[in-house]
């Protein structure tokens, strides 16, 4: 496989500002463009997922997203075609920026975990790459066996 320029994969996580009221819980907040490096056009959330289920299995050509888990424990597996990394979302104040051209799988590690996503664009089915080999070609990281 061709090697990417000599860089390591940058995984950008953010900590939401959190305000705890003694004995009354915590408020966590982030602001588009200030705490997240883009304007937000769409928010969606994935729920009612049994533990042990894996979703995702795709990349986006352009879409940029912030993922966070307000309740539960979800393992996010990222792959830029050259390197892989994992981030465990296990705290309501932890956010993960997923840039475009990242293959992602999300593994539900705890029943009733909720995955929230803030995205910089409206839904566009044409922005998805759902075939892993096509993804590798798209990012210039073809399978060496095929070269
Ligand atoms: P998908 O992005 O494949 O979810 P996951 O990565 O968690 O498996 O989306 C699941 C389905 O929902 C798919 O049929 C597309 C649809 N969908 C919308 O209609 N609008 C949206 O904004 C999103 C994110 C998905």
JSON list of C-alpha atoms and ligand atoms in Angstrom, two decimals:
[
{"chain": "A", "resi": 1, "resn": "UNK", "atom": "CA", "xyz": [0.00, 0.00, 0.00]},
{"chain": "A", "resi": 2, "resn": "UNK", "atom": "CA", "xyz": [1.10, 3.54, -0.58]},
{"chain": "A", "resi": 3, "resn": "UNK", "atom": "CA", "xyz": [2.05, 5.34, 2.58]},
{"chain": "A", "resi": 4, "resn": "UNK", "atom": "CA", "xyz": [0.40, 8.50, 3.60]},
{"chain": "A", "resi": 5, "resn": "UNK", "atom": "CA", "xyz": [2.70, 11.49, 4.09]},
{"chain": "A", "resi": 6, "resn": "UNK", "atom": "CA", "xyz": [4.73, 11.02, 7.24]},
{"chain": "A", "resi": 7, "resn": "UNK", "atom": "CA", "xyz": [2.07, 11.92, 9.75]},
{"chain": "A", "resi": 8, "resn": "UNK", "atom": "CA", "xyz": [0.24, 10.10, 12.48]},
{"chain": "A", "resi": 9, "resn": "UNK", "atom": "CA", "xyz": [-3.50, 10.07, 12.68]},
{"chain": "A", "resi": 10, "resn": "UNK", "atom": "CA", "xyz": [-4.82, 13.03, 14.61]},
{"chain": "A", "resi": 11, "resn": "UNK", "atom": "CA", "xyz": [-7.74, 12.19, 16.85]},
{"chain": "A", "resi": 12, "resn": "UNK", "atom": "CA", "xyz": [-9.46, 15.32, 18.05]},
{"chain": "A", "resi": 13, "resn": "UNK", "atom": "CA", "xyz": [-11.49, 15.01, 21.22]},
{"chain": "A", "resi": 14, "resn": "UNK", "atom": "CA", "xyz": [-13.13, 17.84, 23.08]},
{"chain": "A", "resi": 15, "resn": "UNK", "atom": "CA", "xyz": [-14.34, 18.21, 26.66]},
{"chain": "A", "resi": 16, "resn": "UNK", "atom": "CA", "xyz": [-17.68, 19.91, 26.99]},
{"chain": "A", "resi": 17, "resn": "UNK", "atom": "CA", "xyz": [-17.82, 22.75, 29.45]},
{"chain": "A", "resi": 18, "resn": "UNK", "atom": "CA", "xyz": [-19.68, 21.30, 32.41]},
{"chain": "A", "resi": 19, "resn": "UNK", "atom": "CA", "xyz": [-21.39, 23.13, 35.24]},
{"chain": "A", "resi": 20, "resn": "UNK", "atom": "CA", "xyz": [-22.25, 21.10, 38.32]},
{"chain": "A", "resi": 21, "resn": "UNK", "atom": "CA", "xyz": [-24.89, 22.30, 40.76]},
{"chain": "A", "resi": 22, "resn": "UNK", "atom": "CA", "xyz": [-24.19, 20.75, 44.15]},
{"chain": "A", "resi": 23, "resn": "UNK", "atom": "CA", "xyz": [-26.48, 17.75, 44.57]},
{"chain": "A", "resi": 24, "resn": "UNK", "atom": "CA", "xyz": [-28.47, 18.70, 41.45]},
{"chain": "A", "resi": 25, "resn": "UNK", "atom": "CA", "xyz": [-26.47, 17.28, 38.60]},
{"chain": "A", "resi": 26, "resn": "UNK", "atom": "CA", "xyz": [-24.44, 18.73, 35.79]},
{"chain": "A", "resi": 27, "resn": "UNK", "atom": "CA", "xyz": [-25.10, 20.81, 32.67]},
{"chain": "A", "resi": 28, "resn": "UNK", "atom": "CA", "xyz": [-22.74, 20.24, 29.76]},
{"chain": "A", "resi": 29, "resn": "UNK", "atom": "CA", "xyz": [-22.58, 22.54, 26.74]},
{"chain": "A", "resi": 30, "resn": "UNK", "atom": "CA", "xyz": [-20.71, 23.14, 23.51]},
{"chain": "A", "resi": 31, "resn": "UNK", "atom": "CA", "xyz": [-21.12, 25.87, 20.93]},
{"chain": "A", "resi": 32, "resn": "UNK", "atom": "CA", "xyz": [-20.92, 25.43, 17.17]},
{"chain": "A", "resi": 33, "resn": "UNK", "atom": "CA", "xyz": [-17.94, 27.19, 15.59]},
{"chain": "A", "resi": 34, "resn": "UNK", "atom": "CA", "xyz": [-16.51, 28.00, 19.04]},
{"chain": "A", "resi": 35, "resn": "UNK", "atom": "CA", "xyz": [-15.98, 24.58, 20.61]},
{"chain": "A", "resi": 36, "resn": "UNK", "atom": "CA", "xyz": [-16.69, 22.56, 17.46]},
{"chain": "A", "resi": 37, "resn": "UNK", "atom": "CA", "xyz": [-14.67, 23.51, 14.36]},
{"chain": "A", "resi": 38, "resn": "UNK", "atom": "CA", "xyz": [-17.72, 23.93, 12.11]},
{"chain": "A", "resi": 39, "resn": "UNK", "atom": "CA", "xyz": [-21.27, 25.25, 11.94]},
{"chain": "A", "resi": 40, "resn": "UNK", "atom": "CA", "xyz": [-23.93, 22.64, 12.75]},
{"chain": "A", "resi": 41, "resn": "UNK", "atom": "CA", "xyz": [-26.73, 21.94, 10.26]},
{"chain": "A", "resi": 42, "resn": "UNK", "atom": "CA", "xyz": [-28.05, 18.62, 11.51]},
{"chain": "A", "resi": 43, "resn": "UNK", "atom": "CA", "xyz": [-28.32, 16.69, 14.75]},
{"chain": "A", "resi": 44, "resn": "UNK", "atom": "CA", "xyz": [-29.29, 13.07, 15.00]},
{"chain": "A", "resi": 45, "resn": "UNK", "atom": "CA", "xyz": [-29.04, 10.40, 17.64]},
{"chain": "A", "resi": 46, "resn": "UNK", "atom": "CA", "xyz": [-28.99, 6.63, 17.70]},
{"chain": "A", "resi": 47, "resn": "UNK", "atom": "CA", "xyz": [-30.76, 4.82, 20.53]},
{"chain": "A", "resi": 48, "resn": "UNK", "atom": "CA", "xyz": [-32.42, 1.52, 21.45]},
{"chain": "A", "resi": 49, "resn": "UNK", "atom": "CA", "xyz": [-29.32, -0.36, 20.34]},
{"chain": "A", "resi": 50, "resn": "UNK", "atom": "CA", "xyz": [-28.68, -3.67, 22.11]},
{"chain": "A", "resi": 51, "resn": "UNK", "atom": "CA", "xyz": [-25.26, -4.11, 23.73]},
{"chain": "A", "resi": 52, "resn": "UNK", "atom": "CA", "xyz": [-22.75, -5.85, 21.45]},
{"chain": "A", "resi": 53, "resn": "UNK", "atom": "CA", "xyz": [-24.17, -4.38, 18.25]},
{"chain": "A", "resi": 54, "resn": "UNK", "atom": "CA", "xyz": [-21.85, -2.62, 15.83]},
{"chain": "A", "resi": 55, "resn": "UNK", "atom": "CA", "xyz": [-23.09, 0.10, 13.48]},
{"chain": "A", "resi": 56, "resn": "UNK", "atom": "CA", "xyz": [-21.36, 2.42, 11.05]},
{"chain": "A", "resi": 57, "resn": "UNK", "atom": "CA", "xyz": [-19.33, 0.61, 8.44]},
{"chain": "A", "resi": 58, "resn": "UNK", "atom": "CA", "xyz": [-18.96, 3.60, 6.17]},
{"chain": "A", "resi": 59, "resn": "UNK", "atom": "CA", "xyz": [-17.07, 6.84, 5.54]},
{"chain": "A", "resi": 60, "resn": "UNK", "atom": "CA", "xyz": [-18.17, 10.26, 4.34]},
{"chain": "A", "resi": 61, "resn": "UNK", "atom": "CA", "xyz": [-16.51, 12.09, 1.49]},
{"chain": "A", "resi": 62, "resn": "UNK", "atom": "CA", "xyz": [-17.21, 15.57, 2.87]},
{"chain": "A", "resi": 63, "resn": "UNK", "atom": "CA", "xyz": [-19.23, 15.39, 6.07]},
{"chain": "A", "resi": 64, "resn": "UNK", "atom": "CA", "xyz": [-17.65, 16.47, 9.36]},
{"chain": "A", "resi": 65, "resn": "UNK", "atom": "CA", "xyz": [-19.22, 15.38, 12.63]},
{"chain": "A", "resi": 66, "resn": "UNK", "atom": "CA", "xyz": [-19.04, 15.64, 16.39]},
{"chain": "A", "resi": 67, "resn": "UNK", "atom": "CA", "xyz": [-19.95, 12.44, 18.22]},
{"chain": "A", "resi": 68, "resn": "UNK", "atom": "CA", "xyz": [-20.80, 12.27, 21.89]},
{"chain": "A", "resi": 69, "resn": "UNK", "atom": "CA", "xyz": [-22.48, 9.82, 24.21]},
{"chain": "A", "resi": 70, "resn": "UNK", "atom": "CA", "xyz": [-24.69, 11.50, 26.81]},
{"chain": "A", "resi": 71, "resn": "UNK", "atom": "CA", "xyz": [-25.47, 8.13, 28.38]},
{"chain": "A", "resi": 72, "resn": "UNK", "atom": "CA", "xyz": [-23.66, 4.82, 28.25]},
{"chain": "A", "resi": 73, "resn": "UNK", "atom": "CA", "xyz": [-20.52, 3.48, 26.67]},
{"chain": "A", "resi": 74, "resn": "UNK", "atom": "CA", "xyz": [-19.77, 3.30, 22.95]},
{"chain": "A", "resi": 75, "resn": "UNK", "atom": "CA", "xyz": [-16.44, 2.40, 21.35]},
{"chain": "A", "resi": 76, "resn": "UNK", "atom": "CA", "xyz": [-15.70, 4.41, 18.20]},
{"chain": "A", "resi": 77, "resn": "UNK", "atom": "CA", "xyz": [-13.25, 2.77, 15.78]},
{"chain": "A", "resi": 78, "resn": "UNK", "atom": "CA", "xyz": [-11.71, 5.06, 13.20]},
{"chain": "A", "resi": 79, "resn": "UNK", "atom": "CA", "xyz": [-9.65, 4.18, 10.14]},
{"chain": "A", "resi": 80, "resn": "UNK", "atom": "CA", "xyz": [-8.27, 6.75, 7.68]},
{"chain": "A", "resi": 81, "resn": "UNK", "atom": "CA", "xyz": [-7.15, 4.03, 5.28]},
{"chain": "A", "resi": 82, "resn": "UNK", "atom": "CA", "xyz": [-3.59, 4.04, 6.61]},
{"chain": "A", "resi": 83, "resn": "UNK", "atom": "CA", "xyz": [-3.99, 3.93, 10.37]},
{"chain": "A", "resi": 84, "resn": "UNK", "atom": "CA", "xyz": [-6.61, 2.90, 12.88]},
{"chain": "A", "resi": 85, "resn": "UNK", "atom": "CA", "xyz": [-7.53, 4.36, 16.26]},
{"chain": "A", "resi": 86, "resn": "UNK", "atom": "CA", "xyz": [-10.18, 3.78, 18.89]},
{"chain": "A", "resi": 87, "resn": "UNK", "atom": "CA", "xyz": [-11.89, 6.22, 21.21]},
{"chain": "A", "resi": 88, "resn": "UNK", "atom": "CA", "xyz": [-14.19, 5.12, 24.00]},
{"chain": "A", "resi": 89, "resn": "UNK", "atom": "CA", "xyz": [-17.08, 7.50, 24.54]},
{"chain": "A", "resi": 90, "resn": "UNK", "atom": "CA", "xyz": [-17.89, 6.79, 28.17]},
{"chain": "A", "resi": 91, "resn": "UNK", "atom": "CA", "xyz": [-18.54, 10.21, 29.64]},
{"chain": "A", "resi": 92, "resn": "UNK", "atom": "CA", "xyz": [-21.27, 12.77, 28.81]},
{"chain": "A", "resi": 93, "resn": "UNK", "atom": "CA", "xyz": [-18.70, 15.57, 28.60]},
{"chain": "A", "resi": 94, "resn": "UNK", "atom": "CA", "xyz": [-16.48, 13.85, 26.03]},
{"chain": "A", "resi": 95, "resn": "UNK", "atom": "CA", "xyz": [-16.80, 14.65, 22.33]},
{"chain": "A", "resi": 96, "resn": "UNK", "atom": "CA", "xyz": [-15.02, 13.21, 19.30]},
{"chain": "A", "resi": 97, "resn": "UNK", "atom": "CA", "xyz": [-14.55, 15.14, 16.07]},
{"chain": "A", "resi": 98, "resn": "UNK", "atom": "CA", "xyz": [-14.74, 12.84, 13.06]},
{"chain": "A", "resi": 99, "resn": "UNK", "atom": "CA", "xyz": [-13.39, 14.52, 9.97]},
{"chain": "A", "resi": 100, "resn": "UNK", "atom": "CA", "xyz": [-14.30, 13.53, 6.42]},
{"chain": "A", "resi": 101, "resn": "UNK", "atom": "CA", "xyz": [-12.74, 10.44, 4.82]},
{"chain": "A", "resi": 102, "resn": "UNK", "atom": "CA", "xyz": [-12.76, 8.40, 8.01]},
{"chain": "A", "resi": 103, "resn": "UNK", "atom": "CA", "xyz": [-14.07, 4.88, 8.00]},
{"chain": "A", "resi": 104, "resn": "UNK", "atom": "CA", "xyz": [-15.98, 4.40, 11.26]},
{"chain": "A", "resi": 105, "resn": "UNK", "atom": "CA", "xyz": [-17.53, 1.59, 13.23]},
{"chain": "A", "resi": 106, "resn": "UNK", "atom": "CA", "xyz": [-19.40, 2.17, 16.46]},
{"chain": "A", "resi": 107, "resn": "UNK", "atom": "CA", "xyz": [-19.66, -0.66, 18.98]},
{"chain": "A", "resi": 108, "resn": "UNK", "atom": "CA", "xyz": [-22.37, -0.45, 21.62]},
{"chain": "A", "resi": 109, "resn": "UNK", "atom": "CA", "xyz": [-20.74, -1.66, 24.81]},
{"chain": "A", "resi": 110, "resn": "UNK", "atom": "CA", "xyz": [-23.64, -0.98, 27.16]},
{"chain": "A", "resi": 111, "resn": "UNK", "atom": "CA", "xyz": [-27.39, -1.41, 26.85]},
{"chain": "A", "resi": 112, "resn": "UNK", "atom": "CA", "xyz": [-29.30, 1.80, 26.13]},
{"chain": "A", "resi": 113, "resn": "UNK", "atom": "CA", "xyz": [-26.22, 3.85, 25.30]},
{"chain": "A", "resi": 114, "resn": "UNK", "atom": "CA", "xyz": [-27.14, 6.88, 23.21]},
{"chain": "A", "resi": 115, "resn": "UNK", "atom": "CA", "xyz": [-24.94, 8.19, 20.41]},
{"chain": "A", "resi": 116, "resn": "UNK", "atom": "CA", "xyz": [-25.50, 11.83, 19.48]},
{"chain": "A", "resi": 117, "resn": "UNK", "atom": "CA", "xyz": [-24.10, 13.35, 16.31]},
{"chain": "A", "resi": 118, "resn": "UNK", "atom": "CA", "xyz": [-23.85, 16.99, 15.27]},
{"chain": "A", "resi": 119, "resn": "UNK", "atom": "CA", "xyz": [-23.02, 17.32, 11.57]},
{"chain": "A", "resi": 120, "resn": "UNK", "atom": "CA", "xyz": [-21.98, 20.18, 9.32]},
{"chain": "A", "resi": 121, "resn": "UNK", "atom": "CA", "xyz": [-24.30, 19.26, 6.42]},
{"chain": "A", "resi": 122, "resn": "UNK", "atom": "CA", "xyz": [-27.78, 18.03, 5.67]},
{"chain": "A", "resi": 123, "resn": "UNK", "atom": "CA", "xyz": [-28.30, 14.34, 4.96]},
{"chain": "A", "resi": 124, "resn": "UNK", "atom": "CA", "xyz": [-26.91, 13.32, 1.58]},
{"chain": "A", "resi": 125, "resn": "UNK", "atom": "CA", "xyz": [-26.87, 9.62, 0.66]},
{"chain": "A", "resi": 126, "resn": "UNK", "atom": "CA", "xyz": [-24.33, 10.37, -2.10]},
{"chain": "A", "resi": 127, "resn": "UNK", "atom": "CA", "xyz": [-21.79, 11.50, 0.49]},
{"chain": "A", "resi": 128, "resn": "UNK", "atom": "CA", "xyz": [-21.51, 7.95, 1.88]},
{"chain": "A", "resi": 129, "resn": "UNK", "atom": "CA", "xyz": [-18.84, 5.43, 0.94]},
{"chain": "A", "resi": 130, "resn": "UNK", "atom": "CA", "xyz": [-20.16, 2.06, 2.10]},
{"chain": "A", "resi": 131, "resn": "UNK", "atom": "CA", "xyz": [-17.64, -0.20, 0.35]},
{"chain": "A", "resi": 132, "resn": "UNK", "atom": "CA", "xyz": [-14.31, -0.53, 2.19]},
{"chain": "A", "resi": 133, "resn": "UNK", "atom": "CA", "xyz": [-12.26, -1.20, -0.96]},
{"chain": "A", "resi": 134, "resn": "UNK", "atom": "CA", "xyz": [-13.82, 1.86, -2.59]},
{"chain": "A", "resi": 135, "resn": "UNK", "atom": "CA", "xyz": [-12.91, 3.85, 0.52]},
{"chain": "A", "resi": 136, "resn": "UNK", "atom": "CA", "xyz": [-9.27, 2.72, 0.30]},
{"chain": "A", "resi": 137, "resn": "UNK", "atom": "CA", "xyz": [-9.17, 3.77, -3.35]},
{"chain": "A", "resi": 138, "resn": "UNK", "atom": "CA", "xyz": [-10.81, 7.09, -2.49]},
{"chain": "A", "resi": 139, "resn": "UNK", "atom": "CA", "xyz": [-8.10, 7.97, 0.06]},
{"chain": "A", "resi": 140, "resn": "UNK", "atom": "CA", "xyz": [-5.30, 6.55, -2.08]},
{"chain": "A", "resi": 141, "resn": "UNK", "atom": "CA", "xyz": [-4.57, 3.57, 0.15]},
{"chain": "A", "resi": 142, "resn": "UNK", "atom": "CA", "xyz": [-5.37, 0.60, -2.03]},
{"chain": "A", "resi": 143, "resn": "UNK", "atom": "CA", "xyz": [-4.96, -2.91, -0.71]},
{"chain": "A", "resi": 144, "resn": "UNK", "atom": "CA", "xyz": [-1.33, -3.92, -1.49]},
{"chain": "A", "resi": 145, "resn": "UNK", "atom": "CA", "xyz": [-2.55, -7.35, -2.65]},
{"chain": "A", "resi": 146, "resn": "UNK", "atom": "CA", "xyz": [-4.34, -5.63, -5.50]},
{"chain": "A", "resi": 147, "resn": "UNK", "atom": "CA", "xyz": [-1.42, -3.52, -6.73]},
{"chain": "B", "resi": 1, "resn": "LIG", "atom": "P1", "xyz": [-26.47, 5.36, 8.85]},
{"chain": "B", "resi": 1, "resn": "LIG", "atom": "O1", "xyz": [-25.75, 6.65, 8.65]},
{"chain": "B", "resi": 1, "resn": "LIG", "atom": "O2", "xyz": [-26.12, 4.22, 7.96]},
{"chain": "B", "resi": 1, "resn": "LIG", "atom": "O3", "xyz": [-26.34, 4.92, 10.38]},
{"chain": "B", "resi": 1, "resn": "LIG", "atom": "P2", "xyz": [-25.20, 4.02, 11.10]},
{"chain": "B", "resi": 1, "resn": "LIG", "atom": "O4", "xyz": [-23.89, 4.53, 10.63]},
{"chain": "B", "resi": 1, "resn": "LIG", "atom": "O5", "xyz": [-25.41, 4.24, 12.54]},
{"chain": "B", "resi": 1, "resn": "LIG", "atom": "O6", "xyz": [-25.44, 2.61, 10.76]},
{"chain": "B", "resi": 1, "resn": "LIG", "atom": "O7", "xyz": [-28.02, 5.67, 8.75]},
{"chain": "B", "resi": 1, "resn": "LIG", "atom": "C1", "xyz": [-28.98, 4.68, 9.06]},
{"chain": "B", "resi": 1, "resn": "LIG", "atom": "C2", "xyz": [-30.20, 4.94, 8.21]},
{"chain": "B", "resi": 1, "resn": "LIG", "atom": "O8", "xyz": [-30.80, 6.20, 8.52]},
{"chain": "B", "resi": 1, "resn": "LIG", "atom": "C3", "xyz": [-29.91, 4.96, 6.72]},
{"chain": "B", "resi": 1, "resn": "LIG", "atom": "O9", "xyz": [-30.99, 4.30, 6.06]},
{"chain": "B", "resi": 1, "resn": "LIG", "atom": "C4", "xyz": [-29.92, 6.42, 6.36]},
{"chain": "B", "resi": 1, "resn": "LIG", "atom": "C5", "xyz": [-30.88, 7.02, 7.37]},
{"chain": "B", "resi": 1, "resn": "LIG", "atom": "N1", "xyz": [-30.50, 8.42, 7.74]},
{"chain": "B", "resi": 1, "resn": "LIG", "atom": "C6", "xyz": [-31.32, 9.48, 7.35]},
{"chain": "B", "resi": 1, "resn": "LIG", "atom": "O10", "xyz": [-32.36, 9.30, 6.71]},
{"chain": "B", "resi": 1, "resn": "LIG", "atom": "N2", "xyz": [-30.95, 10.74, 7.73]},
{"chain": "B", "resi": 1, "resn": "LIG", "atom": "C7", "xyz": [-29.84, 10.99, 8.44]},
{"chain": "B", "resi": 1, "resn": "LIG", "atom": "O11", "xyz": [-29.54, 12.18, 8.76]},
{"chain": "B", "resi": 1, "resn": "LIG", "atom": "C8", "xyz": [-28.99, 9.90, 8.82]},
{"chain": "B", "resi": 1, "resn": "LIG", "atom": "C9", "xyz": [-27.73, 10.10, 9.60]},
{"chain": "B", "resi": 1, "resn": "LIG", "atom": "C10", "xyz": [-29.37, 8.62, 8.44]}
]
